[in-house]
Structures are given as C-alpha cells and as structure tokens.
Amino acid sequence: EVQLVESGGGLVQPGGSLRLSCAASGFTFSNFWMSWVRQAPGKGLEWVANIKYDGSEEYYGDAVKGRFTISRDNAQNSLHLQMNSLRAEDTAVYYCARERPASACAFDSWGQGTLVTVSS
Amino acid sequence: DIQMTQSPSSLSASIGDRVIITCQASQDIGKYLNWYQHKPGKVPNLLIYDASNLQTGVPSRFSGSGSGTHFTFTINSLQAEDIGTYYCQRYGTFGPGTTVEIK
C-alpha cells in the first residue's frame, strides 16, 4: 500500500524558515516524480513544486520561486521542502503527492498533509 | 502561463441527478487535464487523468471528456458521498474548484 507521511509543519514567524519532510513507503520511490501541493484556509489547491525521480530537475510555482527548495533522498525514500522567507500567505496545509507515471502531472497518491502557520 | 477556469463555481443537485462541470484552458493543452475530488477533512482524490481515463478504483459514474481548451467532467447519478469540491488540473495549475452539494 502506498503511504506518504508528512512532518515538520508548525507555527513560524514571518520571515522565518521551516523544513517539511515526506516519508514514502509501499512503492519504488526512486521511480516517481514527486510534488508538494498546498491549500490555504478557505482556498483551493495550489501546486508548489515538483522534482524528477532522480532529483535532476526541479520546478516551482511562481508564488514560491526563490524562497522554497524541493529535494529528495532516494536512499531514505524521503521528500523535503525547505521553506525560507515565509509569509502569512504561505499559511496552508502542505501535501506531499506522487505523480502518476506517463501522465501529465496527475497526482495519484497524497499524504494526509501538514499544517504550516505563518504568524507573529 | 496557462489559466484554467471552471464552471459553475458551485451547484446543488438531487440524488440521482447527472452533474456536469466544465473546465476551460486559456490555450490548447491537448488531453493533459486531470480531475480531483476533495471532500472536507479528507485528502484530494484523483478521479480522471488525461481527460478521460478513469483512475483505478474510481466508480464508473464518474467520467471525463474533451481536448484542446474545453473539458467536461460528469457524475452520472449523483450519490450522497459525492459532495465535495472538484478541481481540474493541468501540470502546475489547478482550476478554482466547483463545490457540489446535495439539494
């Protein structure tokens, strides 16, 4: 069974940093592109970033470009999101999601999410 | 950047009704369009990928069609458990969502 478990969320002050992690199991992690998707309170889904199966390519949404960094450790089956210069508008539930192979970024498995609150 | 719009933004329908949601892309995206269901307090769930392919385990009352700039998502015979918000998505862009309620 595919499992994605996020951790690392919490309360952080504006301008601060946080590192999210996602532990993957139940599938060959190194074969899949992975993404972070977020949902701010009362808002819709927003794609944040993704990373190629071997870590050689990364892409970011405009809202986080230059502030967030996605990375992965295939030996540890883990995905990470380093978030710097956090703003109030980054407050959201952050989901780790697996991309379905041979499809255009279709997210076929999701973690339960971790809440990030940016507030003073 | 490609923009995705959805209509309606919300709808209320009776059990057994056919529900249709449309998604419009600002430019031709071929068949690269996915649909998700997001129930309150739950994790988003992929229903349709590549415009018309039913994800494994998804009930057959859900279907999708379209290509280019215009796409349609259909729930045949709405069930009580289908309430939630439905999103179309193409690569890094989600539509704004359509909230489905039971009348």
PDB file of C-alpha atoms in Angstrom:
ATOM      1  CA  GLU A   1       0.000   0.000   0.000  1.00  0.00           C
ATOM      2  CA  VAL A   2       1.300   3.420  -0.949  1.00  0.00           C
ATOM      3  CA  GLN A   3       1.906   5.625   2.078  1.00  0.00           C
ATOM      4  CA  LEU A   4       3.043   9.226   2.228  1.00  0.00           C
ATOM      5  CA  VAL A   5       3.509  10.782   5.653  1.00  0.00           C
ATOM      6  CA  GLU A   6       4.348  14.459   6.012  1.00  0.00           C
ATOM      7  CA  SER A   7       6.001  16.039   9.012  1.00  0.00           C
ATOM      8  CA  GLY A   8       7.636  19.301  10.009  1.00  0.00           C
ATOM      9  CA  GLY A   9       4.702  21.681   9.973  1.00  0.00           C
ATOM     10  CA  GLY A  10       4.045  24.169  12.724  1.00  0.00           C
ATOM     11  CA  LEU A  11       3.879  27.814  13.704  1.00  0.00           C
ATOM     12  CA  VAL A  12       6.600  30.104  12.395  1.00  0.00           C
ATOM     13  CA  GLN A  13       7.030  33.854  12.374  1.00  0.00           C
ATOM     14  CA  PRO A  14       7.023  35.855   9.139  1.00  0.00           C
ATOM     15  CA  GLY A  15      10.481  35.790   7.606  1.00  0.00           C
ATOM     16  CA  GLY A  16      11.282  32.504   9.273  1.00  0.00           C
ATOM     17  CA  SER A  17      12.120  29.091   7.857  1.00  0.00           C
ATOM     18  CA  LEU A  18      10.692  25.612   8.076  1.00  0.00           C
ATOM     19  CA  ARG A  19      11.602  22.269   6.557  1.00  0.00           C
ATOM     20  CA  LEU A  20       8.896  19.807   5.642  1.00  0.00           C
ATOM     21  CA  SER A  21       9.529  16.133   5.092  1.00  0.00           C
ATOM     22  CA  CYS A  22       7.537  13.342   3.494  1.00  0.00           C
ATOM     23  CA  ALA A  23       8.299   9.693   4.210  1.00  0.00           C
ATOM     24  CA  ALA A  24       7.296   7.389   1.375  1.00  0.00           C
ATOM     25  CA  SER A  25       6.647   3.662   1.509  1.00  0.00           C
ATOM     26  CA  GLY A  26       4.837   0.928  -0.378  1.00  0.00           C
ATOM     27  CA  PHE A  27       6.291   1.780  -3.795  1.00  0.00           C
ATOM     28  CA  THR A  28       9.643   2.276  -5.534  1.00  0.00           C
ATOM     29  CA  PHE A  29      10.147   5.906  -4.586  1.00  0.00           C
ATOM     30  CA  SER A  30      13.089   6.442  -6.946  1.00  0.00           C
ATOM     31  CA  ASN A  31      10.856   5.768  -9.972  1.00  0.00           C
ATOM     32  CA  PHE A  32       8.417   8.623  -9.411  1.00  0.00           C
ATOM     33  CA  TRP A  33       8.273  12.360  -9.806  1.00  0.00           C
ATOM     34  CA  MET A  34       7.041  13.907  -6.557  1.00  0.00           C
ATOM     35  CA  SER A  35       5.262  17.166  -5.777  1.00  0.00           C
ATOM     36  CA  TRP A  36       4.219  19.430  -2.959  1.00  0.00           C
ATOM     37  CA  VAL A  37       0.705  20.859  -3.173  1.00  0.00           C
ATOM     38  CA  ARG A  38      -0.838  23.230  -0.660  1.00  0.00           C
ATOM     39  CA  GLN A  39      -4.247  24.501   0.354  1.00  0.00           C
ATOM     40  CA  ALA A  40      -4.596  27.767   2.220  1.00  0.00           C
ATOM     41  CA  PRO A  41      -7.563  28.128   4.609  1.00  0.00           C
ATOM     42  CA  GLY A  42     -10.754  28.570   2.620  1.00  0.00           C
ATOM     43  CA  LYS A  43      -8.890  28.440  -0.697  1.00  0.00           C
ATOM     44  CA  GLY A  44      -8.359  25.933  -3.472  1.00  0.00           C
ATOM     45  CA  LEU A  45      -5.463  23.643  -4.247  1.00  0.00           C
ATOM     46  CA  GLU A  46      -2.175  25.212  -5.328  1.00  0.00           C
ATOM     47  CA  TRP A  47       0.788  23.327  -6.756  1.00  0.00           C
ATOM     48  CA  VAL A  48       4.038  24.337  -5.047  1.00  0.00           C
ATOM     49  CA  ALA A  49       6.929  22.402  -6.562  1.00  0.00           C
ATOM     50  CA  ASN A  50       7.986  19.104  -8.057  1.00  0.00           C
ATOM     51  CA  ILE A  51      11.137  17.088  -8.544  1.00  0.00           C
ATOM     52  CA  LYS A  52      12.163  14.438 -11.030  1.00  0.00           C
ATOM     53  CA  TYR A  53      12.588  10.835  -9.873  1.00  0.00           C
ATOM     54  CA  ASP A  54      16.397  11.148  -9.832  1.00  0.00           C
ATOM     55  CA  GLY A  55      16.458  14.673  -8.417  1.00  0.00           C
ATOM     56  CA  SER A  56      17.974  16.147 -11.575  1.00  0.00           C
ATOM     57  CA  GLU A  57      15.114  18.563 -12.311  1.00  0.00           C
ATOM     58  CA  GLU A  58      13.048  20.820 -10.073  1.00  0.00           C
ATOM     59  CA  TYR A  59      10.205  23.168 -10.860  1.00  0.00           C
ATOM     60  CA  TYR A  60       8.445  25.748  -8.734  1.00  0.00           C
ATOM     61  CA  GLY A  61       5.238  27.730  -8.691  1.00  0.00           C
ATOM     62  CA  ASP A  62       5.631  31.471  -9.132  1.00  0.00           C
ATOM     63  CA  ALA A  63       4.461  32.163  -5.576  1.00  0.00           C
ATOM     64  CA  VAL A  64       7.376  30.282  -4.002  1.00  0.00           C
ATOM     65  CA  LYS A  65      10.147  30.564  -6.580  1.00  0.00           C
ATOM     66  CA  GLY A  66      13.384  31.743  -4.988  1.00  0.00           C
ATOM     67  CA  ARG A  67      12.156  31.053  -1.439  1.00  0.00           C
ATOM     68  CA  PHE A  68      11.372  27.326  -1.380  1.00  0.00           C
ATOM     69  CA  THR A  69      13.622  24.414  -2.334  1.00  0.00           C
ATOM     70  CA  ILE A  70      12.423  20.903  -3.031  1.00  0.00           C
ATOM     71  CA  SER A  71      14.787  17.972  -2.605  1.00  0.00           C
ATOM     72  CA  ARG A  72      14.701  14.213  -2.213  1.00  0.00           C
ATOM     73  CA  ASP A  73      16.756  11.391  -0.753  1.00  0.00           C
ATOM     74  CA  ASN A  74      16.040   8.228  -2.698  1.00  0.00           C
ATOM     75  CA  ALA A  75      18.155   6.147  -0.327  1.00  0.00           C
ATOM     76  CA  GLN A  76      15.884   7.200   2.537  1.00  0.00           C
ATOM     77  CA  ASN A  77      12.652   7.310   0.479  1.00  0.00           C
ATOM     78  CA  SER A  78      12.059  10.850   1.568  1.00  0.00           C
ATOM     79  CA  LEU A  79      10.977  14.134   0.040  1.00  0.00           C
ATOM     80  CA  HIS A  80      11.686  17.543   1.541  1.00  0.00           C
ATOM     81  CA  LEU A  81      10.614  21.144   1.183  1.00  0.00           C
ATOM     82  CA  GLN A  82      12.854  23.846   2.608  1.00  0.00           C
ATOM     83  CA  MET A  83      10.789  26.981   3.066  1.00  0.00           C
ATOM     84  CA  ASN A  84      12.583  30.275   3.686  1.00  0.00           C
ATOM     85  CA  SER A  85      11.405  33.874   3.961  1.00  0.00           C
ATOM     86  CA  LEU A  86       7.963  32.662   4.936  1.00  0.00           C
ATOM     87  CA  ARG A  87       4.986  34.978   4.556  1.00  0.00           C
ATOM     88  CA  ALA A  88       1.497  34.986   6.010  1.00  0.00           C
ATOM     89  CA  GLU A  89       0.154  33.886   2.633  1.00  0.00           C
ATOM     90  CA  ASP A  90       2.206  30.683   2.872  1.00  0.00           C
ATOM     91  CA  THR A  91      -0.110  29.527   5.658  1.00  0.00           C
ATOM     92  CA  ALA A  92      -1.643  26.316   4.368  1.00  0.00           C
ATOM     93  CA  VAL A  93      -1.890  22.573   4.640  1.00  0.00           C
ATOM     94  CA  TYR A  94       1.019  21.159   2.646  1.00  0.00           C
ATOM     95  CA  TYR A  95       0.536  17.823   0.924  1.00  0.00           C
ATOM     96  CA  CYS A  96       3.174  15.527  -0.457  1.00  0.00           C
ATOM     97  CA  ALA A  97       1.887  13.891  -3.658  1.00  0.00           C
ATOM     98  CA  ARG A  98       3.098  11.214  -6.037  1.00  0.00           C
ATOM     99  CA  GLU A  99       2.833  11.837  -9.776  1.00  0.00           C
ATOM    100  CA  ARG A 100       1.297   9.111 -11.852  1.00  0.00           C
ATOM    101  CA  PRO A 101       3.776   7.794 -14.417  1.00  0.00           C
ATOM    102  CA  ALA A 102       3.178   8.592 -18.082  1.00  0.00           C
ATOM    103  CA  SER A 103       0.557  11.193 -17.292  1.00  0.00           C
ATOM    104  CA  ALA A 104       0.747  14.947 -17.196  1.00  0.00           C
ATOM    105  CA  CYS A 105       1.410  15.534 -13.528  1.00  0.00           C
ATOM    106  CA  ALA A 106      -1.581  13.582 -12.260  1.00  0.00           C
ATOM    107  CA  PHE A 107      -1.267  13.138  -8.509  1.00  0.00           C
ATOM    108  CA  ASP A 108      -2.401   9.610  -7.750  1.00  0.00           C
ATOM    109  CA  SER A 109      -1.391   9.370  -4.084  1.00  0.00           C
ATOM    110  CA  TRP A 110      -1.425  12.036  -1.395  1.00  0.00           C
ATOM    111  CA  GLY A 111      -0.241  12.279   2.178  1.00  0.00           C
ATOM    112  CA  GLN A 112      -2.517  13.475   4.949  1.00  0.00           C
ATOM    113  CA  GLY A 113      -0.924  16.899   4.937  1.00  0.00           C
ATOM    114  CA  THR A 114       0.934  19.017   7.466  1.00  0.00           C
ATOM    115  CA  LEU A 115      -0.228  22.449   8.575  1.00  0.00           C
ATOM    116  CA  VAL A 116       2.094  25.422   8.299  1.00  0.00           C
ATOM    117  CA  THR A 117       1.023  28.611  10.034  1.00  0.00           C
ATOM    118  CA  VAL A 118       2.967  31.795   9.445  1.00  0.00           C
ATOM    119  CA  SER A 119       2.050  34.358  12.057  1.00  0.00           C
ATOM    120  CA  SER A 120       3.599  36.653  14.610  1.00  0.00           C
TER     121      SER A 120
ATOM    122  CA  ASP B   1       1.004  30.994 -18.237  1.00  0.00           C
ATOM    123  CA  ILE B   2      -1.991  28.818 -18.963  1.00  0.00           C
ATOM    124  CA  GLN B   3      -5.085  29.700 -16.939  1.00  0.00           C
ATOM    125  CA  MET B   4      -7.805  27.227 -16.013  1.00  0.00           C
ATOM    126  CA  THR B   5     -11.397  28.260 -15.380  1.00  0.00           C
ATOM    127  CA  GLN B   6     -14.231  26.097 -14.097  1.00  0.00           C
ATOM    128  CA  SER B   7     -17.967  26.471 -14.164  1.00  0.00           C
ATOM    129  CA  PRO B   8     -20.111  26.556 -12.257  1.00  0.00           C
ATOM    130  CA  SER B   9     -18.302  27.591  -9.081  1.00  0.00           C
ATOM    131  CA  SER B  10     -20.920  25.712  -7.080  1.00  0.00           C
ATOM    132  CA  LEU B  11     -24.016  23.643  -7.704  1.00  0.00           C
ATOM    133  CA  SER B  12     -26.780  21.934  -5.812  1.00  0.00           C
ATOM    134  CA  ALA B  13     -28.316  18.778  -7.246  1.00  0.00           C
ATOM    135  CA  SER B  14     -30.570  15.937  -6.147  1.00  0.00           C
ATOM    136  CA  ILE B  15     -29.534  12.334  -5.556  1.00  0.00           C
ATOM    137  CA  GLY B  16     -29.640  10.546  -8.883  1.00  0.00           C
ATOM    138  CA  ASP B  17     -29.115  13.680 -10.979  1.00  0.00           C
ATOM    139  CA  ARG B  18     -26.489  13.988 -13.668  1.00  0.00           C
ATOM    140  CA  VAL B  19     -23.945  16.644 -12.759  1.00  0.00           C
ATOM    141  CA  ILE B  20     -21.739  18.313 -15.362  1.00  0.00           C
ATOM    142  CA  ILE B  21     -18.739  20.524 -14.624  1.00  0.00           C
ATOM    143  CA  THR B  22     -16.738  22.255 -17.316  1.00  0.00           C
ATOM    144  CA  CYS B  23     -13.113  23.329 -17.364  1.00  0.00           C
ATOM    145  CA  GLN B  24     -11.697  25.769 -19.888  1.00  0.00           C
ATOM    146  CA  ALA B  25      -7.994  26.253 -20.621  1.00  0.00           C
ATOM    147  CA  SER B  26      -6.661  29.569 -21.898  1.00  0.00           C
ATOM    148  CA  GLN B  27      -4.790  27.747 -24.655  1.00  0.00           C
ATOM    149  CA  ASP B  28      -4.657  24.322 -26.244  1.00  0.00           C
ATOM    150  CA  ILE B  29      -3.482  21.736 -23.716  1.00  0.00           C
ATOM    151  CA  GLY B  30      -4.245  18.626 -25.739  1.00  0.00           C
ATOM    152  CA  LYS B  31      -5.587  15.883 -23.482  1.00  0.00           C
ATOM    153  CA  TYR B  32      -3.484  16.821 -20.463  1.00  0.00           C
ATOM    154  CA  LEU B  33      -6.209  17.507 -17.958  1.00  0.00           C
ATOM    155  CA  ASN B  34      -6.935  15.761 -14.676  1.00  0.00           C
ATOM    156  CA  TRP B  35      -9.909  15.855 -12.280  1.00  0.00           C
ATOM    157  CA  TYR B  36      -9.878  15.523  -8.482  1.00  0.00           C
ATOM    158  CA  GLN B  37     -12.457  15.231  -5.760  1.00  0.00           C
ATOM    159  CA  HIS B  38     -11.706  16.862  -2.415  1.00  0.00           C
ATOM    160  CA  LYS B  39     -14.069  16.119   0.429  1.00  0.00           C
ATOM    161  CA  PRO B  40     -13.999  18.236   3.599  1.00  0.00           C
ATOM    162  CA  GLY B  41     -11.411  16.918   6.038  1.00  0.00           C
ATOM    163  CA  LYS B  42     -10.103  14.398   3.536  1.00  0.00           C
ATOM    164  CA  VAL B  43      -7.207  14.127   1.132  1.00  0.00           C
ATOM    165  CA  PRO B  44      -7.740  15.051  -2.550  1.00  0.00           C
ATOM    166  CA  ASN B  45      -8.508  12.044  -4.740  1.00  0.00           C
ATOM    167  CA  LEU B  46      -7.580  11.634  -8.402  1.00  0.00           C
ATOM    168  CA  LEU B  47     -10.670  10.615 -10.382  1.00  0.00           C
ATOM    169  CA  ILE B  48      -9.791  11.169 -14.044  1.00  0.00           C
ATOM    170  CA  TYR B  49      -6.402  11.556 -15.722  1.00  0.00           C
ATOM    171  CA  ASP B  50      -5.534  12.604 -19.251  1.00  0.00           C
ATOM    172  CA  ALA B  51      -9.026  13.991 -19.783  1.00  0.00           C
ATOM    173  CA  SER B  52     -10.961  10.750 -19.981  1.00  0.00           C
ATOM    174  CA  ASN B  53      -9.168   7.909 -18.192  1.00  0.00           C
ATOM    175  CA  LEU B  54     -10.786   6.620 -15.014  1.00  0.00           C
ATOM    176  CA  GLN B  55      -8.285   6.169 -12.198  1.00  0.00           C
ATOM    177  CA  THR B  56      -8.164   2.654 -10.736  1.00  0.00           C
ATOM    178  CA  GLY B  57     -10.797   2.112  -8.079  1.00  0.00           C
ATOM    179  CA  VAL B  58     -12.924   5.120  -9.010  1.00  0.00           C
ATOM    180  CA  PRO B  59     -16.637   4.375  -9.556  1.00  0.00           C
ATOM    181  CA  SER B  60     -17.773   4.317 -13.154  1.00  0.00           C
ATOM    182  CA  ARG B  61     -20.415   7.021 -12.586  1.00  0.00           C
ATOM    183  CA  PHE B  62     -17.530   9.481 -12.903  1.00  0.00           C
ATOM    184  CA  SER B  63     -16.330  10.315 -16.403  1.00  0.00           C
ATOM    185  CA  GLY B  64     -14.411  12.940 -18.303  1.00  0.00           C
ATOM    186  CA  SER B  65     -14.158  14.126 -21.879  1.00  0.00           C
ATOM    187  CA  GLY B  66     -12.703  16.853 -24.028  1.00  0.00           C
ATOM    188  CA  SER B  67      -9.448  18.032 -25.511  1.00  0.00           C
ATOM    189  CA  GLY B  68      -7.793  21.238 -26.546  1.00  0.00           C
ATOM    190  CA  THR B  69      -9.338  24.011 -24.482  1.00  0.00           C
ATOM    191  CA  HIS B  70     -12.710  22.626 -23.408  1.00  0.00           C
ATOM    192  CA  PHE B  71     -13.216  19.739 -20.991  1.00  0.00           C
ATOM    193  CA  THR B  72     -16.206  18.211 -19.261  1.00  0.00           C
ATOM    194  CA  PHE B  73     -16.498  16.182 -16.070  1.00  0.00           C
ATOM    195  CA  THR B  74     -19.698  14.234 -15.439  1.00  0.00           C
ATOM    196  CA  ILE B  75     -21.174  12.459 -12.440  1.00  0.00           C
ATOM    197  CA  ASN B  76     -23.913  10.140 -13.646  1.00  0.00           C
ATOM    198  CA  SER B  77     -26.453   9.577 -10.891  1.00  0.00           C
ATOM    199  CA  LEU B  78     -25.170  11.751  -8.066  1.00  0.00           C
ATOM    200  CA  GLN B  79     -24.724   9.967  -4.731  1.00  0.00           C
ATOM    201  CA  ALA B  80     -24.690  11.461  -1.228  1.00  0.00           C
ATOM    202  CA  GLU B  81     -20.990  10.617  -0.827  1.00  0.00           C
ATOM    203  CA  ASP B  82     -20.139  12.717  -3.883  1.00  0.00           C
ATOM    204  CA  ILE B  83     -20.400  16.027  -2.031  1.00  0.00           C
ATOM    205  CA  GLY B  84     -17.186  17.988  -2.044  1.00  0.00           C
ATOM    206  CA  THR B  85     -15.130  20.235  -4.272  1.00  0.00           C
ATOM    207  CA  TYR B  86     -13.987  19.146  -7.710  1.00  0.00           C
ATOM    208  CA  TYR B  87     -10.879  20.534  -9.338  1.00  0.00           C
ATOM    209  CA  CYS B  88      -9.494  20.321 -12.825  1.00  0.00           C
ATOM    210  CA  GLN B  89      -5.722  20.463 -13.134  1.00  0.00           C
ATOM    211  CA  ARG B  90      -3.106  20.700 -15.815  1.00  0.00           C
ATOM    212  CA  TYR B  91       0.526  20.360 -14.713  1.00  0.00           C
ATOM    213  CA  GLY B  92       1.131  23.105 -12.130  1.00  0.00           C
ATOM    214  CA  THR B  93      -2.239  24.789 -12.439  1.00  0.00           C
ATOM    215  CA  PHE B  94      -5.451  23.874 -10.683  1.00  0.00           C
ATOM    216  CA  GLY B  95      -8.818  25.284 -11.596  1.00  0.00           C
ATOM    217  CA  PRO B  96     -10.635  27.280  -8.898  1.00  0.00           C
ATOM    218  CA  GLY B  97     -12.892  24.370  -7.991  1.00  0.00           C
ATOM    219  CA  THR B  98     -16.584  23.517  -8.145  1.00  0.00           C
ATOM    220  CA  THR B  99     -18.399  22.784  -4.916  1.00  0.00           C
ATOM    221  CA  VAL B 100     -21.096  20.124  -5.213  1.00  0.00           C
ATOM    222  CA  GLU B 101     -23.911  19.979  -2.664  1.00  0.00           C
ATOM    223  CA  ILE B 102     -26.999  17.842  -2.310  1.00  0.00           C
ATOM    224  CA  LYS B 103     -30.309  19.614  -2.792  1.00  0.00           C
TER     225      LYS B 103
END
